[in-house]
Amino acid sequence: MAQALNNPAGGTHRDYGATSSATPEVSFAAASSGNSGFSPTEFVSLSEDIGHNITSIHSSTKQLEKQLKLIGTAKDLSALREKIHSINTKSNARVQTTSQDLQRLQAVVRHGDRQQKLQLDKLTQGFQDVVEKYSMLQKRISQATRQSYQMAAEAERESVMSARTELLQLQRQDQAELEQQHSMLVERQRQVEQIEADILDVNVIMNKISTMVVEQREVVDNMETLIDRTAADVEEGRSELQKAAASRNSHRRKILILLVIAVIIGLVVTGIIVGKLS
């Protein structure tokens, strides 16, 4: 039931060395308020999608942690940086989709019960935690790739200077190799800037999630107050019914006693009349 995720369109310009340029923005789209009731099917579907995406983002974070350990080593090659970029692209799309699903789920749960609202609160907190960890790891990877690139650039500059000295001394230089190294460095710079541009700015998401959590807790508190008030009203009604029942029983006993006295008097009067007649 997971929703299909499309890679976001790439930016057209990135500043060299930037850590947040062309950062994809994630916002909670306004949810439709036209629903007149609670939809269990939509609630279950959205909950499963959100839970699946949270798990996927967590898994992507674990993959990025492994890639981070390879940066600056002999395995720090073009394929590694392309893999990091691919993971970032898919994860950023999942974060955007999940934030929108949470907003939709909040609209659905407004007509649900307390259990569904608590489930929304749990999913929201889980999403917030996993996105924070993912964003922090993105920044660490960006810094590591930038540092690795700078070290490689410095090494290349030293190599170029050495090659020029050797060229002046020996009148020969493998120009093709230098051009290849430079081309690889340019590609590496592009990849580093691409990874830096993948960093997700979660400040907007976190602020909106915090607001949503506060609103959700207010709804839960209002429900608890209403439940307590209803329980008190029920207890008061039960007490009034008991008093009414006791009063009714007492009234019936009085009527029965009066009827018995009336019968006895009637019998006595009848006996007196019969005695006089005889």
Coordinates of N, CA and C in Angstrom, one line a residue, residues 90-189:
K90 N 15.9 9.5 -2.9 CA 14.8 8.7 -2.6 C 14.3 9.0 -1.2
S91 N 15.2 9.2 -0.3 CA 14.8 9.5 1.1 C 14.1 10.9 1.2
N92 N 14.6 11.8 0.5 CA 14.0 13.2 0.5 C 12.6 13.1 0.0
A93 N 12.4 12.3 -1.0 CA 11.0 12.2 -1.6 C 10.1 11.5 -0.5
R94 N 10.6 10.5 0.2 CA 9.8 9.8 1.2 C 9.5 10.8 2.3
V95 N 10.4 11.6 2.7 CA 10.1 12.6 3.8 C 9.0 13.6 3.3
Q96 N 9.1 14.0 2.1 CA 8.0 14.9 1.6 C 6.7 14.2 1.6
T97 N 6.7 13.0 1.1 CA 5.4 12.3 1.0 C 4.8 12.0 2.4
T98 N 5.7 11.6 3.3 CA 5.2 11.3 4.7 C 4.7 12.5 5.4
S99 N 5.3 13.7 5.2 CA 4.8 14.9 5.9 C 3.4 15.2 5.4
Q100 N 3.2 15.0 4.1 CA 1.9 15.3 3.5 C 0.9 14.3 4.0
D101 N 1.3 13.0 4.1 CA 0.4 11.9 4.6 C 0.0 12.2 6.1
L102 N 0.9 12.7 6.9 CA 0.6 13.0 8.3 C -0.4 14.1 8.4
Q103 N -0.3 15.1 7.5 CA -1.3 16.2 7.5 C -2.7 15.6 7.1
R104 N -2.7 14.8 6.1 CA -4.0 14.1 5.7 C -4.5 13.3 6.8
L105 N -3.7 12.5 7.5 CA -4.1 11.7 8.6 C -4.7 12.5 9.8
Q106 N -4.1 13.7 10.0 CA -4.6 14.5 11.1 C -6.0 14.9 10.8
A107 N -6.3 15.3 9.5 CA -7.7 15.7 9.1 C -8.6 14.5 9.3
V108 N -8.2 13.3 8.9 CA -9.1 12.1 9.1 C -9.4 11.8 10.5
V109 N -8.3 11.9 11.4 CA -8.4 11.5 12.8 C -9.3 12.5 13.6
R110 N -9.5 13.7 13.0 CA -10.4 14.7 13.7 C -11.8 14.1 14.0
H111 N -12.2 13.1 13.2 CA -13.5 12.5 13.4 C -13.3 11.1 14.0
G112 N -12.2 10.7 14.4 CA -11.9 9.4 15.0 C -12.0 9.4 16.5
D113 N -11.6 8.3 17.2 CA -11.7 8.2 18.6 C -10.3 8.5 19.2
R114 N -10.2 8.4 20.5 CA -9.0 8.8 21.2 C -7.8 7.8 20.8
Q115 N -8.1 6.6 20.6 CA -7.1 5.6 20.2 C -6.4 6.0 18.9
Q116 N -7.3 6.4 17.9 CA -6.7 6.9 16.6 C -5.8 8.1 16.8
K117 N -6.3 9.0 17.7 CA -5.5 10.3 17.9 C -4.2 9.9 18.6
L118 N -4.2 9.0 19.5 CA -2.9 8.6 20.1 C -2.0 7.9 19.0
Q119 N -2.6 7.2 18.1 CA -1.8 6.5 17.0 C -1.1 7.6 16.2
L120 N -1.9 8.7 15.9 CA -1.3 9.8 15.1 C -0.2 10.4 15.8
D121 N -0.3 10.6 17.1 CA 0.7 11.2 17.9 C 2.0 10.4 17.9
K122 N 1.8 9.0 18.0 CA 3.0 8.1 17.9 C 3.7 8.2 16.6
L123 N 2.9 8.1 15.5 CA 3.5 8.2 14.2 C 4.2 9.5 13.9
T124 N 3.6 10.6 14.4 CA 4.3 11.9 14.3 C 5.6 12.0 15.0
Q125 N 5.6 11.5 16.2 CA 6.9 11.5 17.0 C 7.9 10.6 16.3
G126 N 7.5 9.4 15.8 CA 8.5 8.5 15.2 C 9.0 9.2 13.9
F127 N 8.2 9.9 13.1 CA 8.7 10.6 11.9 C 9.6 11.7 12.3
Q128 N 9.3 12.4 13.3 CA 10.2 13.5 13.7 C 11.6 13.0 14.1
D129 N 11.6 11.9 14.9 CA 12.9 11.4 15.4 C 13.7 10.9 14.2
V130 N 13.1 10.2 13.3 CA 13.9 9.6 12.2 C 14.4 10.6 11.2
V131 N 13.6 11.7 11.0 CA 14.0 12.8 10.1 C 15.2 13.6 10.7
E132 N 15.1 13.8 12.0 CA 16.2 14.5 12.7 C 17.5 13.8 12.5
K133 N 17.5 12.5 12.7 CA 18.7 11.7 12.6 C 19.2 11.6 11.2
Y134 N 18.3 11.5 10.2 CA 18.6 11.5 8.8 C 19.3 12.8 8.4
S135 N 18.7 13.9 8.8 CA 19.2 15.2 8.4 C 20.6 15.4 9.0
M136 N 20.8 15.0 10.3 CA 22.2 15.2 10.9 C 23.2 14.4 10.1
L137 N 22.8 13.2 9.7 CA 23.8 12.3 9.0 C 24.1 12.9 7.6
Q138 N 23.1 13.5 7.0 CA 23.3 14.2 5.7 C 24.4 15.2 5.8
K139 N 24.3 16.0 6.9 CA 25.3 17.1 7.1 C 26.7 16.5 7.3
R140 N 26.7 15.5 8.1 CA 28.0 14.8 8.3 C 28.7 14.3 7.0
I141 N 27.8 13.7 6.2 CA 28.3 13.2 4.9 C 28.8 14.4 4.0
S142 N 28.0 15.4 4.0 CA 28.4 16.6 3.2 C 29.7 17.2 3.6
Q143 N 29.9 17.3 4.9 CA 31.2 17.8 5.4 C 32.3 16.9 5.1
A144 N 32.1 15.5 5.2 CA 33.1 14.6 4.9 C 33.5 14.6 3.4
T145 N 32.5 14.6 2.6 CA 32.8 14.7 1.1 C 33.5 15.9 0.7
R146 N 33.1 17.1 1.3 CA 33.8 18.3 1.1 C 35.3 18.3 1.5
Q147 N 35.5 17.8 2.7 CA 36.9 17.7 3.2 C 37.7 16.7 2.3
S148 N 37.1 15.6 1.9 CA 37.8 14.7 1.1 C 38.2 15.3 -0.3
Y149 N 37.2 16.1 -0.8 CA 37.4 16.7 -2.1 C 38.6 17.8 -1.9
Q150 N 38.6 18.5 -0.9 CA 39.6 19.5 -0.7 C 41.0 18.9 -0.6
M151 N 41.1 17.7 0.1 CA 42.3 17.0 0.2 C 42.8 16.5 -1.2
A152 N 41.9 16.0 -1.9 CA 42.2 15.6 -3.3 C 42.6 16.7 -4.2
A153 N 41.9 17.9 -4.0 CA 42.3 19.1 -4.8 C 43.7 19.6 -4.5
E154 N 44.0 19.5 -3.2 CA 45.3 20.0 -2.7 C 46.4 19.0 -3.3
A155 N 46.1 17.7 -3.2 CA 47.0 16.7 -3.8 C 47.2 16.9 -5.3
E156 N 46.1 17.3 -6.0 CA 46.3 17.5 -7.4 C 47.1 18.7 -7.7
R157 N 46.9 19.8 -6.9 CA 47.7 21.0 -7.1 C 49.2 20.7 -6.9
E158 N 49.5 20.0 -5.9 CA 50.9 19.6 -5.6 C 51.4 18.7 -6.8
S159 N 50.6 17.9 -7.3 CA 51.0 17.0 -8.4 C 51.2 17.9 -9.7
V160 N 50.4 18.9 -9.9 CA 50.5 19.7 -11.0 C 51.8 20.5 -11.0
M161 N 52.1 21.1 -9.8 CA 53.3 21.8 -9.6 C 54.5 21.0 -9.8
S162 N 54.5 19.7 -9.3 CA 55.6 18.8 -9.5 C 55.7 18.4 -10.9
A163 N 54.6 18.3 -11.6 CA 54.7 17.9 -13.0 C 55.3 19.0 -13.9
R164 N 54.9 20.3 -13.5 CA 55.4 21.4 -14.2 C 57.0 21.5 -14.0
T165 N 57.4 21.3 -12.8 CA 58.8 21.3 -12.5 C 59.5 20.3 -13.3
E166 N 58.9 19.1 -13.3 CA 59.5 18.0 -14.0 C 59.5 18.3 -15.5
L167 N 58.4 19.0 -16.0 CA 58.4 19.3 -17.4 C 59.5 20.3 -17.8
L168 N 59.7 21.3 -16.9 CA 60.8 22.2 -17.2 C 62.1 21.5 -17.2
Q169 N 62.3 20.5 -16.3 CA 63.5 19.8 -16.2 C 63.7 18.7 -17.3
L170 N 62.7 18.0 -17.5 CA 62.8 16.9 -18.4 C 62.1 17.1 -19.8
Q171 N 61.4 18.2 -20.0 CA 60.8 18.6 -21.2 C 59.8 17.5 -21.7
R172 N 59.1 16.9 -20.7 CA 58.1 15.9 -21.1 C 57.0 15.9 -19.9
Q173 N 55.9 15.7 -20.3 CA 54.8 15.6 -19.4 C 53.6 14.8 -20.0
D174 N 53.1 14.0 -19.2 CA 51.9 13.2 -19.8 C 50.7 14.1 -19.6
Q175 N 50.4 15.0 -20.7 CA 49.3 15.9 -20.6 C 47.9 15.2 -20.5
A176 N 47.9 14.1 -21.2 CA 46.6 13.3 -21.2 C 46.2 12.9 -19.8
E177 N 47.2 12.5 -19.0 CA 46.9 12.0 -17.7 C 46.4 13.2 -16.8
L178 N 47.1 14.3 -16.9 CA 46.7 15.5 -16.2 C 45.3 15.9 -16.5
E179 N 44.9 15.9 -17.8 CA 43.6 16.3 -18.2 C 42.5 15.3 -17.7
Q180 N 42.9 14.0 -17.6 CA 42.0 13.0 -17.1 C 41.8 13.3 -15.6
Q181 N 42.9 13.6 -14.9 CA 42.8 13.8 -13.5 C 41.9 15.1 -13.2
H182 N 42.1 16.1 -14.0 CA 41.3 17.3 -13.9 C 39.9 17.1 -14.1
S183 N 39.6 16.3 -15.2 CA 38.2 15.9 -15.5 C 37.5 15.2 -14.4
M184 N 38.3 14.2 -13.8 CA 37.8 13.5 -12.6 C 37.5 14.4 -11.5
L185 N 38.4 15.4 -11.3 CA 38.2 16.3 -10.1 C 37.0 17.2 -10.3
V186 N 36.8 17.6 -11.6 CA 35.6 18.4 -11.9 C 34.3 17.6 -11.6
E187 N 34.3 16.4 -12.0 CA 33.2 15.5 -11.8 C 33.0 15.3 -10.3
R188 N 34.1 15.1 -9.6 CA 34.0 14.9 -8.2 C 33.4 16.2 -7.5
Q189 N 33.8 17.3 -7.9 CA 33.3 18.6 -7.4 C 31.8 18.6 -7.6

